[in-house]
Coordinates of C-alpha atoms and ligand atoms in Angstrom, one line a residue:
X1 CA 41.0 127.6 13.5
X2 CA 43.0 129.1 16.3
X3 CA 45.0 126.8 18.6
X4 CA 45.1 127.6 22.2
X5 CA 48.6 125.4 22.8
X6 CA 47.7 125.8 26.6
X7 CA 45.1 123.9 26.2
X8 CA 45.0 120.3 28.6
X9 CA 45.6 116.8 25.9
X10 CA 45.7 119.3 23.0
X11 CA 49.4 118.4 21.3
X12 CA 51.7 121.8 21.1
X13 CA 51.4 122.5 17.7
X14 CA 52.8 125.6 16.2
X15 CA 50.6 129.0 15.0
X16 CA 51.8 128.5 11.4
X17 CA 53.7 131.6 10.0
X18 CA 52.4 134.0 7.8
X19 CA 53.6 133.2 4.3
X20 CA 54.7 136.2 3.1
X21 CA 56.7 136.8 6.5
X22 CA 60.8 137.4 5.8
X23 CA 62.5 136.7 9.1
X24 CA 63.8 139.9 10.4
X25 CA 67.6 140.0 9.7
X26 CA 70.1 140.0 12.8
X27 CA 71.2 143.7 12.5
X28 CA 67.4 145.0 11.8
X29 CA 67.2 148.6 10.0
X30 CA 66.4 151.3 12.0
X31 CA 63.2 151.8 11.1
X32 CA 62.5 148.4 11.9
X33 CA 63.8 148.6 15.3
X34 CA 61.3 151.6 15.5
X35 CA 58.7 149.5 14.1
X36 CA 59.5 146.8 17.4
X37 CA 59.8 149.2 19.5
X38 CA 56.7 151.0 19.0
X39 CA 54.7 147.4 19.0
X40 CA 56.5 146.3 22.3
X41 CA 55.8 149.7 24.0
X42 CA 52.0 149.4 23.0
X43 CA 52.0 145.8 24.2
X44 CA 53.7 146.9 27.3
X45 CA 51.0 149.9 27.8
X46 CA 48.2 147.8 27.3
X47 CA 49.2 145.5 30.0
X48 CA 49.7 148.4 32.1
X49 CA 46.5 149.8 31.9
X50 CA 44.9 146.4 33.1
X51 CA 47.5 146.5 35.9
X52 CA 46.4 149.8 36.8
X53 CA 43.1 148.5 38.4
X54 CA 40.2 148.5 38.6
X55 CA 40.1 145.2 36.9
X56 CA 39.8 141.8 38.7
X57 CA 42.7 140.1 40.7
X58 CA 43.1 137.1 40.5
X59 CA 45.3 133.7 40.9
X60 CA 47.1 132.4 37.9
X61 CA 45.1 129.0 36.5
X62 CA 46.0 125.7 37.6
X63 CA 48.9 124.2 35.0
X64 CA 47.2 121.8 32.9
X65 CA 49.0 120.0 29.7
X66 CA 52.3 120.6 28.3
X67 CA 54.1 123.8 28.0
X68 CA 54.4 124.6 23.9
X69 CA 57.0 123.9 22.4
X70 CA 58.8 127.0 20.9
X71 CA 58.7 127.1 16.8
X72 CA 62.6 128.5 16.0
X73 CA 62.3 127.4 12.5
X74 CA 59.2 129.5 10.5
X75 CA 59.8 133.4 11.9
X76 CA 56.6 135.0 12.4
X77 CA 55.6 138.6 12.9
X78 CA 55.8 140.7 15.4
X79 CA 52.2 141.2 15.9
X80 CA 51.7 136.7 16.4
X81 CA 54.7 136.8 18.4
X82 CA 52.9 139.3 21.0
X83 CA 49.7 138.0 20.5
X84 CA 51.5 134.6 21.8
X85 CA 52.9 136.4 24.8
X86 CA 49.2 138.3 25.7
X87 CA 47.8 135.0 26.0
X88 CA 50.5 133.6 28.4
X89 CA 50.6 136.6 30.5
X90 CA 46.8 136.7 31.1
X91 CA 47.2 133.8 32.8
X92 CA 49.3 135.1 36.3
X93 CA 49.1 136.2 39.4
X94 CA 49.5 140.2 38.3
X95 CA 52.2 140.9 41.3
X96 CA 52.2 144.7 40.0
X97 CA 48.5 145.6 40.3
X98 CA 47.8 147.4 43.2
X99 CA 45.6 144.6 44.8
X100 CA 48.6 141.9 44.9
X101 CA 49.3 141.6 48.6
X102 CA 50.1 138.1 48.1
X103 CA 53.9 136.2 49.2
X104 CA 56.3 139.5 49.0
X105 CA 55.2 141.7 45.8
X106 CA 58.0 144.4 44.7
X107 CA 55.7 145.5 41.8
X108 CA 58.3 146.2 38.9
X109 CA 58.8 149.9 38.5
X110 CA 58.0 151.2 34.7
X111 CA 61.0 153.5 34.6
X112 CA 63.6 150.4 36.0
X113 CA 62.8 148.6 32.2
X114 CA 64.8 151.5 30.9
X115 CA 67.5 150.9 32.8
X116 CA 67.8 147.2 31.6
X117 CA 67.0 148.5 28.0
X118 CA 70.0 150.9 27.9
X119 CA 72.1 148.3 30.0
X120 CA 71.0 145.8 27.4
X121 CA 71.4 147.6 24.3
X122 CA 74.9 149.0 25.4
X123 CA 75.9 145.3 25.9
X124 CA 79.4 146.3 27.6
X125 CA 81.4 144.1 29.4
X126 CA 81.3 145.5 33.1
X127 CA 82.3 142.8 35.6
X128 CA 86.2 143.3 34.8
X129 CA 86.2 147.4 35.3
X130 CA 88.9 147.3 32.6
X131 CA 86.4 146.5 29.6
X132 CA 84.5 149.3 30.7
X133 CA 85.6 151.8 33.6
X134 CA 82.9 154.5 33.7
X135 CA 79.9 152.0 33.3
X136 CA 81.3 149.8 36.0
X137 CA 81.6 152.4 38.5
X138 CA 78.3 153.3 37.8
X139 CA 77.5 149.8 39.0
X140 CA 79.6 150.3 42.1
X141 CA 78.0 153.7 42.5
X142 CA 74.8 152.0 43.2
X143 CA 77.0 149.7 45.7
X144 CA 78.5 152.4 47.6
X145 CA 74.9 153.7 48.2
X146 CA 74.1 150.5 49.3
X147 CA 76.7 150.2 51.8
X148 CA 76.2 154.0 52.8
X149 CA 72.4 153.3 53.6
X150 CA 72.5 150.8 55.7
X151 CA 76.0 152.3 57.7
X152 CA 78.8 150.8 56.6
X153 CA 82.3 152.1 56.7
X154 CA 84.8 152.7 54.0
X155 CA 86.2 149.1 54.1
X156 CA 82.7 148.0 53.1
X157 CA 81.4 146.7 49.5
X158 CA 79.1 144.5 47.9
X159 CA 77.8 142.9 44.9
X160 CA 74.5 143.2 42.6
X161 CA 73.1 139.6 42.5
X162 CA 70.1 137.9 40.9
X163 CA 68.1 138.0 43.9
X164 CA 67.8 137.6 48.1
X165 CA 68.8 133.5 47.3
X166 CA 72.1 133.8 45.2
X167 CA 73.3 136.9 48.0
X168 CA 72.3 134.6 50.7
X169 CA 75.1 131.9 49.2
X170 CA 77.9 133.9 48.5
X171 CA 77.4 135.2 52.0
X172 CA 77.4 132.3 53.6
X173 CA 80.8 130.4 51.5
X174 CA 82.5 134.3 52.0
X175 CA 81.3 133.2 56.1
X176 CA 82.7 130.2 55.7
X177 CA 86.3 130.8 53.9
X178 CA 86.7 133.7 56.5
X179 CA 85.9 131.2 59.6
X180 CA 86.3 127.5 58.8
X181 CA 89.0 127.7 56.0
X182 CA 90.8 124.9 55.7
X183 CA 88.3 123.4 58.7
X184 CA 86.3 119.8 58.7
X185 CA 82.8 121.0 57.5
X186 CA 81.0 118.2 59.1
X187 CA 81.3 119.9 62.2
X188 CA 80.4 123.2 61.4
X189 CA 77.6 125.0 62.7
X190 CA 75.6 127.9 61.6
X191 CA 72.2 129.2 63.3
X192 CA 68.8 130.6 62.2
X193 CA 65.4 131.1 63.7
X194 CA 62.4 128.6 62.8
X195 CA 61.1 132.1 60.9
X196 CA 64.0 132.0 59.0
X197 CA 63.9 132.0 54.7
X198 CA 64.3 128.3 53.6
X199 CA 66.6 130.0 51.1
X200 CA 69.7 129.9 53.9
X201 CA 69.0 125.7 54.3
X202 CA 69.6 125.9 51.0
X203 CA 72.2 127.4 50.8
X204 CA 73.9 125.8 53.6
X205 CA 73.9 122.8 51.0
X206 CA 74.6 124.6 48.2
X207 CA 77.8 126.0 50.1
X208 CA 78.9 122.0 50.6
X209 CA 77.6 121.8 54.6
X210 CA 76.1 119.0 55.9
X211 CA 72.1 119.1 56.4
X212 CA 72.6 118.9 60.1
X213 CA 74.9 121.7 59.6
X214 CA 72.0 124.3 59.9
X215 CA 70.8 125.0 63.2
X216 CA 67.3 126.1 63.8
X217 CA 66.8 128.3 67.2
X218 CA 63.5 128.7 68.7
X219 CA 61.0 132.3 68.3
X220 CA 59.3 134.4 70.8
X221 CA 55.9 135.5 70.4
X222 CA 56.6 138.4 68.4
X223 CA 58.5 135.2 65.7
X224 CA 62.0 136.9 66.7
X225 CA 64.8 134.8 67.2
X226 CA 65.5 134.6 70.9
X227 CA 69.5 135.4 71.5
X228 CA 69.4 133.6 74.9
X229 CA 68.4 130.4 73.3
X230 CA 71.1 131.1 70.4
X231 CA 73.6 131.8 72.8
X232 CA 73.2 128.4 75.0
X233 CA 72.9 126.5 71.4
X234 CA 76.4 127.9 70.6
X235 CA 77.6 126.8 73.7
X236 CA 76.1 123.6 74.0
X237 CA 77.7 123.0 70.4
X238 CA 81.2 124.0 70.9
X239 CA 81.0 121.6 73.9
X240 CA 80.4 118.7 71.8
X241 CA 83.0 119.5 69.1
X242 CA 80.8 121.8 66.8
X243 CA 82.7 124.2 65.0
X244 CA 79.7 127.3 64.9
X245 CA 81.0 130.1 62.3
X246 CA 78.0 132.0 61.5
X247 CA 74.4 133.4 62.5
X248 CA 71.9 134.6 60.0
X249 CA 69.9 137.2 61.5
X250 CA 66.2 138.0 60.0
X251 CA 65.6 142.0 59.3
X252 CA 61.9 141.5 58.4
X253 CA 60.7 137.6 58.2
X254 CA 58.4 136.6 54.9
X255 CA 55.9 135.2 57.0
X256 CA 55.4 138.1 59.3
X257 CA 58.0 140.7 58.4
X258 CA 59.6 140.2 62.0
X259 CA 62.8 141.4 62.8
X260 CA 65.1 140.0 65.0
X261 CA 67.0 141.5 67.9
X262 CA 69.8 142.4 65.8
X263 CA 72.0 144.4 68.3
X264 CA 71.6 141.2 71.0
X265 CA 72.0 139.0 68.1
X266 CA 75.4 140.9 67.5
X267 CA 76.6 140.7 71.0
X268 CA 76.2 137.2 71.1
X269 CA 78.4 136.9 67.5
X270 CA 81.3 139.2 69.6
X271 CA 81.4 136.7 72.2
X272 CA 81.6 133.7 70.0
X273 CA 83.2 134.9 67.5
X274 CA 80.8 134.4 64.6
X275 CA 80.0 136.0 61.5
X276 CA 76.5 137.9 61.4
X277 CA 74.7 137.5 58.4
X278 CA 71.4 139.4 58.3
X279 CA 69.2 138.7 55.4
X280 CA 67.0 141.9 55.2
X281 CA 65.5 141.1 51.6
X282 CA 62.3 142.1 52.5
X283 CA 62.9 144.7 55.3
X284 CA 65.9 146.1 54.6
X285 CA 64.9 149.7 52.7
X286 CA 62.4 150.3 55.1
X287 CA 65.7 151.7 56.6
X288 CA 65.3 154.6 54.6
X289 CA 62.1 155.5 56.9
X290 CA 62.7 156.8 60.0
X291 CA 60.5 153.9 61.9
X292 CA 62.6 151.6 59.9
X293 CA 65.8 153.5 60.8
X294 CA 65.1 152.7 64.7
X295 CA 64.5 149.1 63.9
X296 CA 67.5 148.3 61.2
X297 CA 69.8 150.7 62.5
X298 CA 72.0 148.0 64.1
X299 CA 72.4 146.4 60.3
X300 CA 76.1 148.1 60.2
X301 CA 77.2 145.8 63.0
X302 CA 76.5 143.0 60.6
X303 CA 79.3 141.6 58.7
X304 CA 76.9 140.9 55.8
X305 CA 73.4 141.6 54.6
X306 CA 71.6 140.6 52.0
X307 CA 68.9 143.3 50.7
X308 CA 66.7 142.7 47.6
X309 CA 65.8 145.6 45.3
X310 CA 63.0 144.0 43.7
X311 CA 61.3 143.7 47.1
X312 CA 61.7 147.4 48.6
X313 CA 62.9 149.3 45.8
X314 CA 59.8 147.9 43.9
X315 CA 62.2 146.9 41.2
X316 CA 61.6 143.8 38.3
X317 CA 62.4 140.6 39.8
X318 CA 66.0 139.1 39.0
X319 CA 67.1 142.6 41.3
X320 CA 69.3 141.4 44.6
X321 CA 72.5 143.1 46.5
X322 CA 75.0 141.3 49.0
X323 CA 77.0 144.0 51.2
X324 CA 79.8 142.8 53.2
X325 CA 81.4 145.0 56.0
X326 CA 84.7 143.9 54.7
X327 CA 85.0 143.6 51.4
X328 CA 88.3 141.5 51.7
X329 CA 85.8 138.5 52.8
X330 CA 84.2 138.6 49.5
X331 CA 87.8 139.2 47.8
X332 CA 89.2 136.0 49.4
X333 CA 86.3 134.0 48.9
X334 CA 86.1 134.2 44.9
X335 CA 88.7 136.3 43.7
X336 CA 89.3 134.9 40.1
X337 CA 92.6 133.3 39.0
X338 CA 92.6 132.8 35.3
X339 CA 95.8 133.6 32.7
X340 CA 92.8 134.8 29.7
X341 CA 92.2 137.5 32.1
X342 CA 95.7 138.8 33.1
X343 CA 95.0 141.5 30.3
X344 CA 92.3 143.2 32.4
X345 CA 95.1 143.6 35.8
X346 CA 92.8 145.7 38.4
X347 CA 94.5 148.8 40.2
X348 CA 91.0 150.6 41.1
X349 CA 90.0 151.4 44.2
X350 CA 86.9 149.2 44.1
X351 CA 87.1 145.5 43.2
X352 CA 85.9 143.8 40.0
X353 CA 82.6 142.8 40.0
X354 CA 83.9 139.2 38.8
X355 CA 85.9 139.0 42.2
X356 CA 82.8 139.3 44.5
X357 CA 80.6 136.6 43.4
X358 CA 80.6 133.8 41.4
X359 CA 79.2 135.3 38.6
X360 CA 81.5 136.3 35.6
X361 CA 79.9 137.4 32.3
X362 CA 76.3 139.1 32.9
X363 CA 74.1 142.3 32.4
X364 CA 75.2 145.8 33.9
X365 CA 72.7 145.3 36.6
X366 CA 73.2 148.0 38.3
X367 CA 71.2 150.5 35.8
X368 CA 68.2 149.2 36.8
X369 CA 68.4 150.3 40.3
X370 CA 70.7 153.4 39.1
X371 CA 67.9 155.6 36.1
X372 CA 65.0 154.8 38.9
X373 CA 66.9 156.6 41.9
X374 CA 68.0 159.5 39.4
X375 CA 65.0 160.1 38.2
X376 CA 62.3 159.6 40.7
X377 CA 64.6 160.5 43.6
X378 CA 65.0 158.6 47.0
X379 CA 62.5 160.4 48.8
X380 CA 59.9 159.0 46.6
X381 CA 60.9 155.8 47.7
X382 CA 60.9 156.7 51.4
X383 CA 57.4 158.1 50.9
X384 CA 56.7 155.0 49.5
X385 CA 57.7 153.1 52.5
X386 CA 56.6 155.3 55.0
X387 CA 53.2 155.0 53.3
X388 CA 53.6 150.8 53.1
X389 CA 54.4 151.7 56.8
X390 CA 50.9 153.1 57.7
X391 CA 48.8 150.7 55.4
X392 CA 50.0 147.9 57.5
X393 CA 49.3 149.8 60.9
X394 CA 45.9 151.0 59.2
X395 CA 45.0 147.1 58.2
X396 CA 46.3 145.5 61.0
X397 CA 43.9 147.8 63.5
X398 CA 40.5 147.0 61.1
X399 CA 41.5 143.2 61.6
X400 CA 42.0 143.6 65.4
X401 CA 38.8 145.4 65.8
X402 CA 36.7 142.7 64.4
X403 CA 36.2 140.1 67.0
X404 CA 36.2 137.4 64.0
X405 CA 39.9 137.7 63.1
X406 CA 42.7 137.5 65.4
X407 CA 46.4 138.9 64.6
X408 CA 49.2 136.8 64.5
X409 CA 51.5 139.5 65.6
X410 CA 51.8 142.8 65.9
X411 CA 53.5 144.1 62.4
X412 CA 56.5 145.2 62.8
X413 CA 56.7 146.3 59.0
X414 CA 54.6 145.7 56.4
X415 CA 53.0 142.4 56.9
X416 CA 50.1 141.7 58.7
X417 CA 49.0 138.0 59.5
X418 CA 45.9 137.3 60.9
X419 CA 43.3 134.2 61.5
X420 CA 40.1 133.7 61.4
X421 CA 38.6 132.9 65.1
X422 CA 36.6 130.1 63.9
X423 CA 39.3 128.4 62.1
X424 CA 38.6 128.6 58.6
X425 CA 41.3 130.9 57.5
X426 CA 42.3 128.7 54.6
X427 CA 38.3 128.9 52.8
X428 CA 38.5 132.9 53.7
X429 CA 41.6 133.0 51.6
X430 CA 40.1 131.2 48.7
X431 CA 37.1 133.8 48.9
X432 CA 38.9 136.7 48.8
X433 CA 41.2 135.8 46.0
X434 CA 38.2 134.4 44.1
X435 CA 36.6 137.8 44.9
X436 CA 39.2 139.6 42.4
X437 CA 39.3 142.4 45.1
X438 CA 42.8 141.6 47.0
X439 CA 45.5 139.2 46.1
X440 CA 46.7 137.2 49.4
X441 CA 49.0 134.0 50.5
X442 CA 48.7 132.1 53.6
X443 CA 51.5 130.3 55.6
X444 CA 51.9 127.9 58.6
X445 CA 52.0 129.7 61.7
X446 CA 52.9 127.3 64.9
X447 CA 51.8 124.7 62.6
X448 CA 48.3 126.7 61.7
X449 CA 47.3 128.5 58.6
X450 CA 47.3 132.3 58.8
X451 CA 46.4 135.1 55.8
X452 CA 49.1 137.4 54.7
X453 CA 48.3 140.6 53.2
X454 CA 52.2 141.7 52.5
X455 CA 51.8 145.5 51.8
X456 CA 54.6 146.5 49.6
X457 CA 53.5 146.9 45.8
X458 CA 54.3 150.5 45.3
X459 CA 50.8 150.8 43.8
X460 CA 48.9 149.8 47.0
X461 CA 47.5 152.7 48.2
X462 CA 44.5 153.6 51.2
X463 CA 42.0 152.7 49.2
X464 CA 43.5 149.2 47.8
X465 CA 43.8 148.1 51.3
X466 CA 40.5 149.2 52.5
X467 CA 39.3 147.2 49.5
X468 CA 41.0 144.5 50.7
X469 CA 39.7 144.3 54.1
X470 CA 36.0 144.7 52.8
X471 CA 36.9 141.3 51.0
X472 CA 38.2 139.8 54.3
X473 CA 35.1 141.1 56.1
X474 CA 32.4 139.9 53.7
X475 CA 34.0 136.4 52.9
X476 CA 33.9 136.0 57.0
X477 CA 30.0 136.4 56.7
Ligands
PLP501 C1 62.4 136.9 49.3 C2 63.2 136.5 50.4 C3 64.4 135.8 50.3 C4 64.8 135.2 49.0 O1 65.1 136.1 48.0 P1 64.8 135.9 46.4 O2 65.1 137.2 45.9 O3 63.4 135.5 46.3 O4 65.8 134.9 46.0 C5 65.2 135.6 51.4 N1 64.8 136.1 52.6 C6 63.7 136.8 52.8 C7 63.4 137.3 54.2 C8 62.8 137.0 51.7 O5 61.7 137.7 51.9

């Protein structure tokens, strides 16, 4: 009998190991790595080819009964060990098929895993240059072109984090020790729109400001932040004893990929004197399109921005970048101080790794953004874009045309929200995602539910959208 541990009341009770299985020894042979390799790579194939269409799409299961607990003490083989891990991924949300449209997909490029593998496998110590001086400036290559996309001078730098949320706090404590050091935090002040990622409330707190700390500042129609209304907020604080030190600007909102008026938004920061923090996680690669470029090209007047890899660059999750303007900020806010590392002095041009964030021992992340753009090439991620461009443009006219849907907005990137006329956008959502056709999310639009389809899976293509709006259309009826 075969125990499905995910089952709900069952008990988690362990596959029992074959008998004749010898646990594999720490330093495995060659020919057994081989042996791994090859099973993993078919494993990984296999999933593939259902991710590759034309199969249903469809929401993960409800949770139901305990997670299993994990048998460390009778090793089992390969083959269990995948067949295990088969019947945990089938039940997902697949955010790489070509039909997930859902929250903000990235996708996970094939040829990025390589990049972890060799990073992984090399296992060098890369966050003190000194352990390892050409594979950290192969990191910091994948910086510099970072902070060369979106503009920056030669002062600028930046840091490979885990994601849009951990970039988002070392900005705002590098914000804080360049503005308030020293300051009473219960008086400080820092502003973002009501379309702003709950991720900077978070880490507001995380970054030891009080909850009332976080200023919310009102939208336009469009859902970007309105700098008049910023302005007279900063104002209006200062006046009663506020200390206001930062503004986080949105380069493409989650909920409707908005961007705010970032060269305004600037202006306003000048006159204050504030730092500008623009969290372009979402939008920020479509600056490598030349629509984009007219929209985003005021990022280098930003003193920070946060840009997430495994959003635009269609990289694996657990892929994020903070570039500062000035990389002193970042220096001064976490440069390390410890006598077990006064063997590993810096005199580089670039900064440590371990002196931009408060990460010290971790992965050389920076391969996985560095094999993909050597070997597919940027302009295949500018097509890419361009083409997410258009789909959006392409879907947001089919929904506009049909008198039972209404746009939100008019996308500015690659989200399109929309509502159903007759108010039930929330049952249309659960059609189409029971439909297997298209993947989408909803969110709370002036307090009212409205259908995402976020167009960024480098798999989407014409006809996956099309697809997806036949769904739309034959759930309205
Ligand atoms: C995804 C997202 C974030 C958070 O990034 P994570 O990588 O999920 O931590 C922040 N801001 C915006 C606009 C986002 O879309």
């Amino acid at each position: 009998m075969t125990i499905d541990p995910w089952s709900p009341g069952h008990p988690p009770q362990p596959e029992p190991a074959p008998l004749d299985q010898t646990p594999l020894a720490l330093e495995p042979s060659e020919s057994e790595l081989r042996e791994l390799a090859d099973a993993c790579f078919a494993f990984v194939e296999e999933q593939r080819a259902l991710t590759l269409d034309e199969l249903a799409a469809r929401p993960a299961p409800p949770l139901m009964g305990k997670a299993p607990r994990l048998d460390a003490c009778r090793p089992a083989s390969l083959a269990s060990v995948l067949d295990e891990l088969r019947a945990a991924t089938e039940q997902s949300w697949n955010t790489g098929s070509p039909r997930y449209m859902a929250f903000v997909p990235g996708g996970g490029l094939p040829t990025a895993v390589f990049g972890d593998f060799l990073a992984l496998a090399l296992n060098r110590y890369v966050t003190l240059q000194g352990m390892a001086p050409g594979l950290a400036r192969v990191e910091s290559s994948v910086v510099r072109w970072l902070c060369d996309l979106v503009g920056y001078p030669d002062s600028a730098f930046g840091v490979l984090t885990s994601g849009g949320s951990a970039s988002i706090l070392t900005a705002v404590i590098a914000a804080r020790e360049a503005r308030l050091a020293g300051a009473d935090l219960r008086q400080a002040a820092l502003y973002v729109s009501e379309q702003g990622h709950a991720s900077v409330h978070r880490a507001a707190r995380a970054a030891g400001l009080p909850p009332d700390a976080t200023r919310v500042v009102p939208v336009d129609t469009q859902f970007q932040l309105d700098p008049e209304a910023l302005s007279a907020m900063i104002e209006r604080d200062r006046w009663q004893g506020r200390r206001p030190f930062l503004i986080v600007a949105s380069a493409g909102t989650t909920n409707t990929g908005s961007v705010d008026p970032l060269a305004p938004i600037c202006d306003v920061a000048r006159r204050h004197d504030l730092w500008v923090h623009a969290d372009a996680a979402y939008g920020g690669f479509f600056i490598l399109t030349e629509r984009g470029r007219r929209l985003l090209e005021p990022l280098h007047r930003c003193d920070s921005i946060t840009l997430d890899p495994h959003k635009g660059l269609f990289l694996p999750y657990g892929t994020g970048a903070l570039v500062v303007r000035d990389r002193a900020h970042l220096v001064r806010a976490f440069a390390r101080q410890a006598g077990y590392l006064r063997d590993l002095a810096t005199e580089g041009p670039d900064p440590d790794a371990a002196d931009l964030s408060f990460e010290l021992s971790r992965e050389l992340r920076g391969l996985r953004v560095w094999l993909p753009l050597r070997l597919h090439g940027v302009s295949a991620f500018r097509e890419a874009l361009d083409e997410k461009l258009d789909l959006a443009q392409h879907a947001s006219r089919a929904l506009a045309e049909d008198p039972r849907f209404e746009l939100v907005s008019e996308p500015q990137l690659s989200t399109v929200a929309f509502r159903v006329r007759s108010g039930r956008s929330a049952e249309l959502l659960e059609s189409v995602n029971a439909s297997g056709r298209a993947l989408l999310s909803s969110t709370l639009l002036r307090g009212d539910v409205a259908i995402r389809l976020c167009i960024l899976g480098f798999r989407t293509h014409l006809s996956h959208v099309d697809e997806a709006i036949a769904a739309i259309r034959a759930a309205a009826t």
